[in-house]
Amino acid sequence: MGTRPDIPSGTLHMLILRTLARLGSMHGYGIAQHIQQTSDDVLQVEEGSLYPALQRMLLKGWVVADWRQSENNRRARFYQLTPEGRKQLTQELHDFDRVISAITRVIEAV
Amino acid sequence: MNELLRKLRMLFHRKQFENELDEELRHHLAMKAENQPGGAGELPFGNVALLKEESREVWTFVFWEQLAQDIRYGIRSMAASRLFTAMAVLSLALGIGANTTIYSVIDAVLLRALPVRQPEELVILNFRSKGDVPLVRSHWGSNYDVPGGGRVSPNLPYPALQLLNENNTVLTGLFGHAAASRLNLVVGGQAELGQGRYVSGDYFTVLGITPATGRLIGREDDQPGAPPVVVLTHDYWRSRFGADPSVQGRTVQINGKAFTIAGVAAPGFFGVSPDEKPSVFLPISTLGLVEVQRTATNFMTDDHYYWIELMGRRKPGVTLAQAETQLAGVFHNYVTDVAKTERERSDLPVLSLQPGGSGVDALRREYSKPLWVLMGMVGLILLIACANIANLLLARAASRRREMAVRLSLGAGRFRIVRQLLTESLMLALFGAVAGIGLAAAGIPLLISLMTNGVDEFTVKVGLDWHVLGFTLLVAVTTGVLFGLAPAIQATRVDVTPALKESRASGTGSRRHRLGLRQILVISQIALSLLLVVSASLFVRSLSRLHSVELGFNSENILLFNLDAGRAGYSKTGAKQLYANLERRFQGLPGVRAATTSDLPVVGGWASTTGITVPGIPQPPEGQRGPSTSVAEVGSTFFETMQLPVILGRAFQQQDGPGAAPVAVVNEVFAKKYFPGQNPIGRTFKLGGGDDNAMNVRIVGMARNARYNSLKREIPPVTYVPWAQTPDTRRLNEMFFELRTSSDALSLANTVRQIVHQAAPQVPVADITTQTRRIERTIHQERAFALLCAAFGGLALLMACVGLYGSMAYGVARRTSEIGIRMALGAQRRGVVWMVLREVLLLSIAGLAIGLAAVWQTTGVLKSLLFELKPTDPLALMASIVLLFLSALFAGYVPARRAARIDPMAALRHE
């Protein structure tokens, strides 16, 4: 296994929010898996960052959590976006787009 | 729902939160194991404890929770090492207590603002001059020389008050005030002496003082011919009138004149001099009524009589410098107008301003230097205490290496551990501060009574207010960080693996040849305490020099008190009559061997000096000081009573009375100065320079040199004259009575009071004391200083020794096994002792050398506080060095002996 690039700082929240926006509701492990698979194994979310990040988002009120049966009949905590979380996602996506296109311009400028 | 609410809710569902987080992580692991079969155990999951900690931190008031945790932990570790805690808290309590005590006095005396409205706007008006101002023909008040040349005085002529009041653009108000001489206050037939202040009509309005009852002095009261009114201070109203609300309109006799009480000033208001405790405020216009002897000139119109003190209130937005420029301009025009001769114009007074928010500064000038020196000393003591505790903490840090290693390897951040150790230090400091405040509460009254020698003249309220407590808190936190930071950082600089492998008992490898933090701390402690011990021995030596000053007369068993009949309404002739009668009464009193009188107390800090004209000695050119003498007007039995030998000619006799030719007895200094190489007996000279009271006297005797007004001053030329012969126009108000008793002098005090009361009920007996105590009082500052410094020096010495002892004892304990091996290999016990003592010696010598250099640099500031002693007095230096060196050796010898007693077998088996 080669080294994986780290998830750029500041984007973890956005990735989680985007994942939840797509999946509706999901538990922590599912979120991590989804990010990893969608990114073709480039981005791997460490548990050490994932769970503190989820707690922070709960505190901010961007997500809510409830306990449900998971697909294989285990009790798991499922996270779901709140309207505030959706707003936050839009904001972060917007900011991210601007930054990325700015970076691209810088890199491609001759 | 906002974040804070969510956080708060979390506080109450802690258990549930933990459980849920646990379950979530278990779920995560299980899922992971299922999807990647075969390698579940090796899967990286990081540090679970840390992960949980971090997830939880999101929710909590991290800072406060960790603080609470640290405090709980701190209390546990304090409880675990009680001896250490007790030592640390005790030395901090002493250090912080001493600092709080001295600071509370500094705060009260030097820093505190007057209890008036917006004190920062107040300014004091002074005048500056090069020297004696020719324009000032008469000066009632004080002046002082400023460093760098020139003289400053707060006393100005009365016309300047009116002029500056009408012609200023920078003040919202200006008032004048002047100290009253001691006033004889009679209320309901009871006489009592009290302090008072003359105040101008704007005094209370400018200061913004309200009456507690009645009204205060206003402009209408401060007019010549206005009915005399008086305002009482709140304290006096309470003590003398029992806070009687109907006091307004009652009458007080002041120096025999009836005054109507207008009202009472607000509680806590003592005027503008923090060192005064006035009973009454009087309108300035009544000065002529109350103190006839002071008002030979017309005090309200004389441009050459400088006496009144002025204070003003700046307009908002006007700076001190702007105000000074404007007012000085007005004053300059005024004095230029007044000056008539070239000589008067040669040194015109220049008006200058100083901030007046803390009131007039006589007290500050007297105490400021000694107080700052004391503050410096207690500051150093606290530093020594800090070094002490830092040293103990270092020793403890070494023994907690394993604990630190365990915690670091479990993932605790270094900052987190430093923070926790610092919390422990701060807790120690705060405990020390609390105990220190307790000590200060006991120490402040002690210090005050020491500073004032029990004389009730010190009215500044010293106490533990928020100002002082804030200072204490600041000191505590600073010291906590100071002694805690270095050991905390060092404690966490642990190389985890070897530390974990170490057994509990063994310590680090020997590093005794390197100069560690520990050694540096010990050296600086010794250096600092040398500084303090030298200061202490300097002041003690200085005091003992003062005590061994030869008085020239016998001060034992003399009862001393004074009467002021003039103030009770007696005429000069009547007063003299009364004094003569009383003197005779006392001479016949059983238990009194001799009795006499004098117009000032001998060696009582009073002086009366006058110019003389001696035939054959030319008068100096105008403007320079001519020959002068100090004068004492005494009773005819003065020399016998005081046992002051007249070594040539005769003493005074009964017949040297009003009708006879005026005679004088001079001292040896006088004779040598004005009649060098000649027999002074039979010579005449004119006493009193050029003024109207001058009289020609014939010298009938020469007395041995005796101290005149102060132990600290050179004996001046002194002329003794019988007061019975001096003209009535001379200043003769009070009379001091000296009664030589056959046993304890003070036992006669009541008899004396009774006799005086029978003879003159309106004349109170004041300042009843013994001659010895009166002399003591003139050196009370030196005595208080020497005592305090000796105490502080001793404390510093003790702390340094404890520090050295602790450090060496710890070193020995750490090297137990090394010493055991050495002894097993044949080292002699003596060799072991020497090994330990060698370190003590090296540390002490280094500390003493540095301390000596510091002494050389700093004790110069003490020069002005010492009596006939150089700040580098070799005896004081040597004594201090020897004392400190011996104490250090002793402190080091105890652990050295313990090292020598180590049983090699036990030490080795211990490993």
Short mmCIF file of C-alpha atoms in Angstrom, two decimals, chain A residues 11-106:
data_model
loop_
_atom_site.label_atom_id
_atom_site.label_comp_id
_atom_site.label_asym_id
_atom_site.label_seq_id
_atom_site.Cartn_x
_atom_site.Cartn_y
_atom_site.Cartn_z
CA THR A 11 -12.37 19.93 3.66
CA LEU A 12 -13.31 17.02 5.95
CA HIS A 13 -16.46 18.77 7.10
CA MET A 14 -17.43 19.44 3.51
CA LEU A 15 -16.81 15.84 2.49
CA ILE A 16 -18.94 14.52 5.33
CA LEU A 17 -21.71 17.00 4.61
CA ARG A 18 -21.65 16.16 0.89
CA THR A 19 -21.76 12.43 1.67
CA LEU A 20 -24.73 12.87 3.95
CA ALA A 21 -26.46 15.04 1.36
CA ARG A 22 -26.12 12.22 -1.12
CA LEU A 23 -26.88 9.26 1.18
CA GLY A 24 -29.60 10.85 3.27
CA SER A 25 -28.56 9.31 6.54
CA MET A 26 -25.56 7.16 7.34
CA HIS A 27 -23.42 5.94 10.26
CA GLY A 28 -19.78 6.89 10.76
CA TYR A 29 -18.31 3.80 9.21
CA GLY A 30 -20.55 4.18 6.16
CA ILE A 31 -19.50 7.79 5.72
CA ALA A 32 -15.82 6.86 5.83
CA GLN A 33 -16.39 3.99 3.39
CA HIS A 34 -18.34 6.18 1.00
CA ILE A 35 -15.66 8.84 0.90
CA GLN A 36 -13.00 6.24 0.34
CA GLN A 37 -14.87 4.44 -2.43
CA THR A 38 -16.09 7.52 -4.24
CA SER A 39 -12.55 8.86 -4.28
CA ASP A 40 -11.23 5.57 -5.68
CA ASP A 41 -9.35 4.90 -2.46
CA VAL A 42 -7.45 8.17 -2.68
CA LEU A 43 -9.04 9.73 0.38
CA GLN A 44 -9.10 7.70 3.53
CA VAL A 45 -10.81 9.15 6.57
CA GLU A 46 -9.04 8.32 9.82
CA GLU A 47 -11.32 7.43 12.70
CA GLY A 48 -9.25 9.79 14.82
CA SER A 49 -10.50 12.71 12.72
CA LEU A 50 -13.91 11.37 11.73
CA TYR A 51 -15.51 11.03 15.14
CA PRO A 52 -14.27 14.31 16.63
CA ALA A 53 -15.43 15.97 13.36
CA LEU A 54 -18.88 14.42 13.70
CA GLN A 55 -19.12 15.56 17.29
CA ARG A 56 -18.11 19.07 16.28
CA MET A 57 -20.82 19.08 13.61
CA LEU A 58 -23.41 17.84 16.08
CA LEU A 59 -22.41 20.69 18.36
CA LYS A 60 -22.69 23.19 15.53
CA GLY A 61 -26.09 21.84 14.70
CA TRP A 62 -25.22 20.90 11.11
CA VAL A 63 -26.18 17.28 11.62
CA VAL A 64 -28.45 15.35 13.95
CA ALA A 65 -27.97 11.76 15.00
CA ASP A 66 -30.26 8.93 16.03
CA TRP A 67 -29.76 5.27 16.80
CA ARG A 68 -31.13 2.82 14.27
CA GLN A 69 -30.65 -0.70 13.05
CA SER A 70 -27.99 -0.82 10.36
CA GLU A 71 -28.21 -2.92 7.20
CA ASN A 72 -26.71 -5.94 8.96
CA ASN A 73 -28.91 -5.61 12.02
CA ARG A 74 -26.51 -3.79 14.27
CA ARG A 75 -27.44 -0.80 16.33
CA ALA A 76 -25.61 2.19 14.86
CA ARG A 77 -25.68 5.96 15.16
CA PHE A 78 -26.99 7.44 11.94
CA TYR A 79 -26.21 11.03 11.02
CA GLN A 80 -28.49 13.23 8.94
CA LEU A 81 -28.18 16.77 7.56
CA THR A 82 -30.17 19.60 9.11
CA PRO A 83 -31.29 22.60 7.04
CA GLU A 84 -28.42 24.46 8.67
CA GLY A 85 -26.04 21.73 7.55
CA ARG A 86 -27.35 22.04 4.01
CA LYS A 87 -26.70 25.77 4.09
CA GLN A 88 -23.25 25.15 5.44
CA LEU A 89 -22.58 22.65 2.66
CA THR A 90 -23.61 25.12 -0.02
CA GLN A 91 -21.39 27.71 1.54
CA GLU A 92 -18.42 25.38 1.81
CA LEU A 93 -18.87 24.07 -1.73
CA HIS A 94 -19.01 27.59 -3.02
CA ASP A 95 -15.87 28.58 -1.15
CA PHE A 96 -14.14 25.42 -2.25
CA ASP A 97 -14.98 26.05 -5.92
CA ARG A 98 -13.53 29.50 -5.73
CA VAL A 99 -10.36 28.30 -4.08
CA ILE A 100 -9.90 25.40 -6.50
CA SER A 101 -10.47 27.48 -9.60
CA ALA A 102 -8.10 30.09 -8.20
CA ILE A 103 -5.47 27.45 -7.53
CA THR A 104 -5.96 26.01 -11.01
CA ARG A 105 -5.50 29.39 -12.58
CA VAL A 106 -2.29 29.90 -10.67
#
